Coordinates of C-alpha atoms and ligand atoms in Angstrom, one line a residue:
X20 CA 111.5 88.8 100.1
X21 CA 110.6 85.5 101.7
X22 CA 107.0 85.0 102.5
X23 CA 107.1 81.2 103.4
X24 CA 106.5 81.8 107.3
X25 CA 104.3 84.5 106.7
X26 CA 100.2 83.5 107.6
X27 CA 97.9 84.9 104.8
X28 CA 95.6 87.4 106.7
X29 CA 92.1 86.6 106.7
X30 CA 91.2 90.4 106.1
X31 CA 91.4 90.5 102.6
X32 CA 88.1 92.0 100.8
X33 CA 88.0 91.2 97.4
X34 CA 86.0 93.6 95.6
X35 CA 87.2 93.2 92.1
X36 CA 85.7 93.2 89.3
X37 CA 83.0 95.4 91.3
X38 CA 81.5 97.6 89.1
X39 CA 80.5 101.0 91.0
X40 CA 78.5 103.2 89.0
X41 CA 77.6 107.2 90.7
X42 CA 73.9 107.6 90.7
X43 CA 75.0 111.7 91.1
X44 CA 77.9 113.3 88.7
X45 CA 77.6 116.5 91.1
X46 CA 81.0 117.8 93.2
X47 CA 82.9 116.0 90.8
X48 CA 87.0 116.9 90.1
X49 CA 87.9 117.8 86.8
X50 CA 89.8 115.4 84.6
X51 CA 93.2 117.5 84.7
X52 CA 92.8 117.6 88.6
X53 CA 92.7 113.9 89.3
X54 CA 95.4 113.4 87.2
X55 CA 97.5 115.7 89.3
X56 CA 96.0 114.2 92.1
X57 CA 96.9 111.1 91.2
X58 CA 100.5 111.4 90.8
X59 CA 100.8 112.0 94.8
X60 CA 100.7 108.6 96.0
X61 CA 98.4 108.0 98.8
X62 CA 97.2 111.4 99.4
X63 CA 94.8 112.2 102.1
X64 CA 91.4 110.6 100.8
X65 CA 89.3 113.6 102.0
X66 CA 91.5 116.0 99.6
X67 CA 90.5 113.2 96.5
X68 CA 87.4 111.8 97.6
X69 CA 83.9 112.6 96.1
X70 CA 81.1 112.6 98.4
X71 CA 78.6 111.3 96.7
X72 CA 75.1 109.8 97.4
X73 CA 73.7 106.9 95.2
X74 CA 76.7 104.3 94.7
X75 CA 75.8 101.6 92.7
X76 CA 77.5 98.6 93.4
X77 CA 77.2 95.5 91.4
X78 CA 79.3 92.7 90.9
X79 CA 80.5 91.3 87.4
X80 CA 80.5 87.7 87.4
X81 CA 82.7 87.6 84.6
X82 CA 85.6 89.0 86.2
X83 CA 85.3 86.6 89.4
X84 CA 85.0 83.2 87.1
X85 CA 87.7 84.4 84.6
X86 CA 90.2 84.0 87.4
X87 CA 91.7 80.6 87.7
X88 CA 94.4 79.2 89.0
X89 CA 96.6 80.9 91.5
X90 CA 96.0 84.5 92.2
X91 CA 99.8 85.3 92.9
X92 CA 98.7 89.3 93.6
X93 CA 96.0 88.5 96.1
X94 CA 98.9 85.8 98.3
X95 CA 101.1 88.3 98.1
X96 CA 98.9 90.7 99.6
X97 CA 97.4 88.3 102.0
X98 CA 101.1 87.1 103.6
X99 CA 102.3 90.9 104.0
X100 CA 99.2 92.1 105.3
X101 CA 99.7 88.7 107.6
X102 CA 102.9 89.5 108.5
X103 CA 101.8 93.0 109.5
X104 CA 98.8 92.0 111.7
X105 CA 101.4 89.5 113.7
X106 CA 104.1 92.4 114.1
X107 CA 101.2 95.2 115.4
X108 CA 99.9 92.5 117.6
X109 CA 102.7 92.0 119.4
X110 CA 104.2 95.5 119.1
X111 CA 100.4 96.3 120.8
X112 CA 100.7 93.4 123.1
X113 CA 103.6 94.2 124.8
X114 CA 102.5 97.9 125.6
X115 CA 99.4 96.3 127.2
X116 CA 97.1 97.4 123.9
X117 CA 95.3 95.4 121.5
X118 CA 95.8 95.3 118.2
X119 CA 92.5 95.4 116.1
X120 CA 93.5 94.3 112.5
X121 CA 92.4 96.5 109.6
X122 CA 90.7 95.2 106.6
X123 CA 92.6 95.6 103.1
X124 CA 89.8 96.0 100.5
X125 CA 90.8 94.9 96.6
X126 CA 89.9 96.4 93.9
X127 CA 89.7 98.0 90.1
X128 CA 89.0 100.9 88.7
X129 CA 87.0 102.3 91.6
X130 CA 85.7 101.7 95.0
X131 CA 83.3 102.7 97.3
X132 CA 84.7 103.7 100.8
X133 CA 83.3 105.7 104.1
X134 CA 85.7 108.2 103.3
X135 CA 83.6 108.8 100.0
X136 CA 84.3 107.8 96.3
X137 CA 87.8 107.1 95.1
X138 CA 89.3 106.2 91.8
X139 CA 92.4 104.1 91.0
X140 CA 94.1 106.7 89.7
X141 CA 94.9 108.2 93.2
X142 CA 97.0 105.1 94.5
X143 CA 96.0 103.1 97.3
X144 CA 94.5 104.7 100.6
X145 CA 93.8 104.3 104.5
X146 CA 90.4 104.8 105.4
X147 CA 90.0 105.6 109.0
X148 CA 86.1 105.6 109.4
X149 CA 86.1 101.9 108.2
X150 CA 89.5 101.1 109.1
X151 CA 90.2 99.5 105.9
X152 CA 92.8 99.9 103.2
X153 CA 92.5 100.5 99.9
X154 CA 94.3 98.6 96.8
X155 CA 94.3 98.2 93.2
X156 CA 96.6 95.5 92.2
X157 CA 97.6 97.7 89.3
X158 CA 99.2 100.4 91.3
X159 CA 102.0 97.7 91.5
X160 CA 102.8 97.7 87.7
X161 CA 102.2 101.3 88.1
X162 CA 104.9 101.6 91.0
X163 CA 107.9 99.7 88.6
X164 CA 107.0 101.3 85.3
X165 CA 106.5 104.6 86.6
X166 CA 107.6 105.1 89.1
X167 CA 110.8 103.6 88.7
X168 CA 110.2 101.3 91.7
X169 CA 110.1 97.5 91.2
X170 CA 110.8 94.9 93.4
X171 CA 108.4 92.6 95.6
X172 CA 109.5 94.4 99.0
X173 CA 108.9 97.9 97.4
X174 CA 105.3 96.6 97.1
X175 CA 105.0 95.3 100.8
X176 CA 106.4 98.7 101.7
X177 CA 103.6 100.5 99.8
X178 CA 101.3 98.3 101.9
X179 CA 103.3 98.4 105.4
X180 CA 102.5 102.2 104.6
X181 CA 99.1 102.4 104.7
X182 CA 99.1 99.3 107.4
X183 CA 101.5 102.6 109.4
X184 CA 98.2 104.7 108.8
X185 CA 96.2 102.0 110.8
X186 CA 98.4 102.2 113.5
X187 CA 98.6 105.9 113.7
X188 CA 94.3 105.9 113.9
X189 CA 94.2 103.2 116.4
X190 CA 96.7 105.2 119.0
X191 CA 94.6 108.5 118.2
X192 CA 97.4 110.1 116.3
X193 CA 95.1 110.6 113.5
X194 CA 92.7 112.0 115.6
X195 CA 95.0 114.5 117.4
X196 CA 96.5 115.6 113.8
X197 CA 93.2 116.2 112.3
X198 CA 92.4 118.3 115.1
X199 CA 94.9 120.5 115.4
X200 CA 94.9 120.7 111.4
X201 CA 91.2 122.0 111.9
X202 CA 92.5 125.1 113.6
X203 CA 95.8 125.7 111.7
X204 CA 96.3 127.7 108.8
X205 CA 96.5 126.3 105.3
X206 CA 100.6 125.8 105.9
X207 CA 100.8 124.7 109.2
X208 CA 98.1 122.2 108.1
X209 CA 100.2 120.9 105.4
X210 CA 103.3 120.6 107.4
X211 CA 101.7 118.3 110.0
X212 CA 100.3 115.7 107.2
X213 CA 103.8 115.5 106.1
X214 CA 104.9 114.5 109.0
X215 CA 102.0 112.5 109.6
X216 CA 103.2 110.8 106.4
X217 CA 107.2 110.4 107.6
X218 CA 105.8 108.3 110.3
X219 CA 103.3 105.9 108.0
X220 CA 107.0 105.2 106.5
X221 CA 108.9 105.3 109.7
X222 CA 106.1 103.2 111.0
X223 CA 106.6 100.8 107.6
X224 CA 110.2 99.8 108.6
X225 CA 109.4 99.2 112.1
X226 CA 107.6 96.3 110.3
X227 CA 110.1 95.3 108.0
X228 CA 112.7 95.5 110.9
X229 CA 110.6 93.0 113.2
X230 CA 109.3 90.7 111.2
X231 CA 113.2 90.4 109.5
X232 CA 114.3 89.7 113.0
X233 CA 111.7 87.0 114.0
X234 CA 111.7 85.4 110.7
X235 CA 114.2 86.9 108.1
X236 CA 111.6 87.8 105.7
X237 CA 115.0 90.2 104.2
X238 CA 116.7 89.0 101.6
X239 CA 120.0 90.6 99.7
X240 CA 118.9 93.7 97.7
X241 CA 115.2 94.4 99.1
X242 CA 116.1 97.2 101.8
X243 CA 117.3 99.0 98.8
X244 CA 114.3 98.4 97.0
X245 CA 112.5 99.7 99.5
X246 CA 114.5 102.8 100.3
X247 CA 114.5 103.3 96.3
X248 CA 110.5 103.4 96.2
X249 CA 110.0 105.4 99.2
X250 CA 112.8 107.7 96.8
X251 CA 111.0 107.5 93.7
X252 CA 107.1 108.6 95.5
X253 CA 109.1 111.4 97.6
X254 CA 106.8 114.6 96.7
X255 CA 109.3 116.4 95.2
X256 CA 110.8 113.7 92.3
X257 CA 107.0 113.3 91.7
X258 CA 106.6 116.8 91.1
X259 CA 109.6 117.2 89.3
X260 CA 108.5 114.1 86.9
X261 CA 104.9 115.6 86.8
X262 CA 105.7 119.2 86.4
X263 CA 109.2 120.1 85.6
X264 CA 110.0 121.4 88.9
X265 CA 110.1 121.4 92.7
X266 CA 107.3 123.1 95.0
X267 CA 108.1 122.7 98.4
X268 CA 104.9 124.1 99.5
X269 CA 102.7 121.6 97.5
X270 CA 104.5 118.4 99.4
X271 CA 102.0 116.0 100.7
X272 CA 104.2 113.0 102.2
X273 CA 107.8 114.6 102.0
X274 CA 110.6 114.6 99.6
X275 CA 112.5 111.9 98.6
X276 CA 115.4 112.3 101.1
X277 CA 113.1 112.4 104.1
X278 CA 111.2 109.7 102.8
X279 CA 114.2 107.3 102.9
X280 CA 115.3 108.7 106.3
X281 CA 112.1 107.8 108.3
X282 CA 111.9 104.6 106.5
X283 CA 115.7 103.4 106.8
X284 CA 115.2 105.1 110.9
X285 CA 112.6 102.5 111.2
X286 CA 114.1 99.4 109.5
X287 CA 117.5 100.1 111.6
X288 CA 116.2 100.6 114.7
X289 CA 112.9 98.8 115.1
X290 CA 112.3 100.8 117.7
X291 CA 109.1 103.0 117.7
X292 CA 110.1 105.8 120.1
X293 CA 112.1 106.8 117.2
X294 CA 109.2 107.5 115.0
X295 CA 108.7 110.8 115.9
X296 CA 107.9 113.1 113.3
X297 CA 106.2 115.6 115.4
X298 CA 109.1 115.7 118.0
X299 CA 110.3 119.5 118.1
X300 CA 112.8 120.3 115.8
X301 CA 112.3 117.4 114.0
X302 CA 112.4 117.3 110.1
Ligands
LIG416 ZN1 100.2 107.8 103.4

């Protein structure tokens, strides 16, 4: 990828090295269950998140004064979450909307959000009642080793992801999805936050695509890195690494092959009437 003409975004909230510490242990997920949890990337944070009152936050100065020199992670954050704010703005701007930039929030180990309490573990998160995304750095390490997915633009695509979940709450499709969720049955429920999901990707290369055509930010190889990690965090290869074998029924953000599709529909066509997911017929 080339970052060069990419601004760093002024929305970065660095959090790390934060210690939070739960005042109440009630309401609390078992062990095995966030593991589970924690294999499907990016899940809806109500499903992971613990309510809880009493967060303790306090900051460990030792963590903030042991980093010197240049924080590579944190640029690299900064310039894609740049070059995202400058793509949604225009994207916005030319449909007569404005674009109001989320914050991305940076953290380890645990973090404190108004959708409730959420660990590492369960992969970065969109946060609709702040606005604000989610991210420990480590998830990165996390993506290549693990999941099989390395590559600077498979990282920005992780990120243009939850940036996609932004969008989706500031043009009320969040709002309209919850909604209907609240009076579907358990299946039908499921079936929409898939979709929901197809689009955060679809949404992702609508990204990629502009800001490659304004300022070639593509370079030889990354589309395939891309389409590769969107592969590799498809529900069912997750399951299938987690478990053995494939539940359609338990998918959260799609299989591998629709992954790819919404995410390759939106890098080749830049074009958001395409991003769909909810069209009829549509899968
Ligand atoms: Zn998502």
């Amino acid at each position: 990828m080339r970052l060069d003409d990419e601004q760093e975004s002024q929305n970065i909230e660095d959090r790390r090295g934060f210690r939070v510490s739960k005042g109440v242990a009630g309401g609390g997920i078992g062990g095995i269950a966030i593991i589970l949890i924690a294999l499907f990337l990016g899940v809806d944070p109500s499903a992971i998140l613990q309510n809880n009152s009493q967060v303790n936050v306090e900051p460990e100065p030792s963590a903030e004064s042991q980093r010197v020199g240049r924080d590579e992670g944190r640029e690299f954050v900064a310039r894609v979450l740049g070059s995202t704010e400058r793509t949604w703005g225009e994207i916005f701007q030319r449909a007569g909307r404005t674009y109001t930039q989320p914050k991305l929030v940076l953290f380890t180990g645990q973090v404190q959000s108004a959708c409730g309490f959420a660990q590492a573990a369960a992969g970065p998160f969109y946060c609709g009642n702040d606005q604000k995304v989610y991210l420990d750095l480590s998830f990165f390490r996390e993506l290549h080793e693990r999941f099989q997915a390395p590559g600077d633009f498979a990282q920005a695509y992780v990120i243009a992801h939850e940036v996609g979940h932004h969008v989706q709450n500031s043009l009320g499709i969040m709002e309209k999805v919850q909604s209907r969720q609240s009076r579907a049955g358990e299946r039908e429920a499921k079936a929409l936050s898939v979709r929901l999901e197809l689009q955060a990707d679809c949404l992702a290369g609508i990204w990629a695509s502009f800001a490659n055509r304004e300022r070639k930010i593509l370079e030889p190889g990354d589309v395939e890195e891309g389409l590769n990690a969107a592969s590799q965090i498809g529900d069912d290869m997750i399951q299938k690494r987690a478990q053995g074998y494939v539940v359609p029924e338990g998918f959260t953000h799609g299989s591998a092959e629709q992954r790819v599709s919404w995410f390759r529909r939106g890098i080749q066509t830049g074009d958001l009437k395409q991003c769909d997911t909810f069209a009829r017929g549509v899968s």
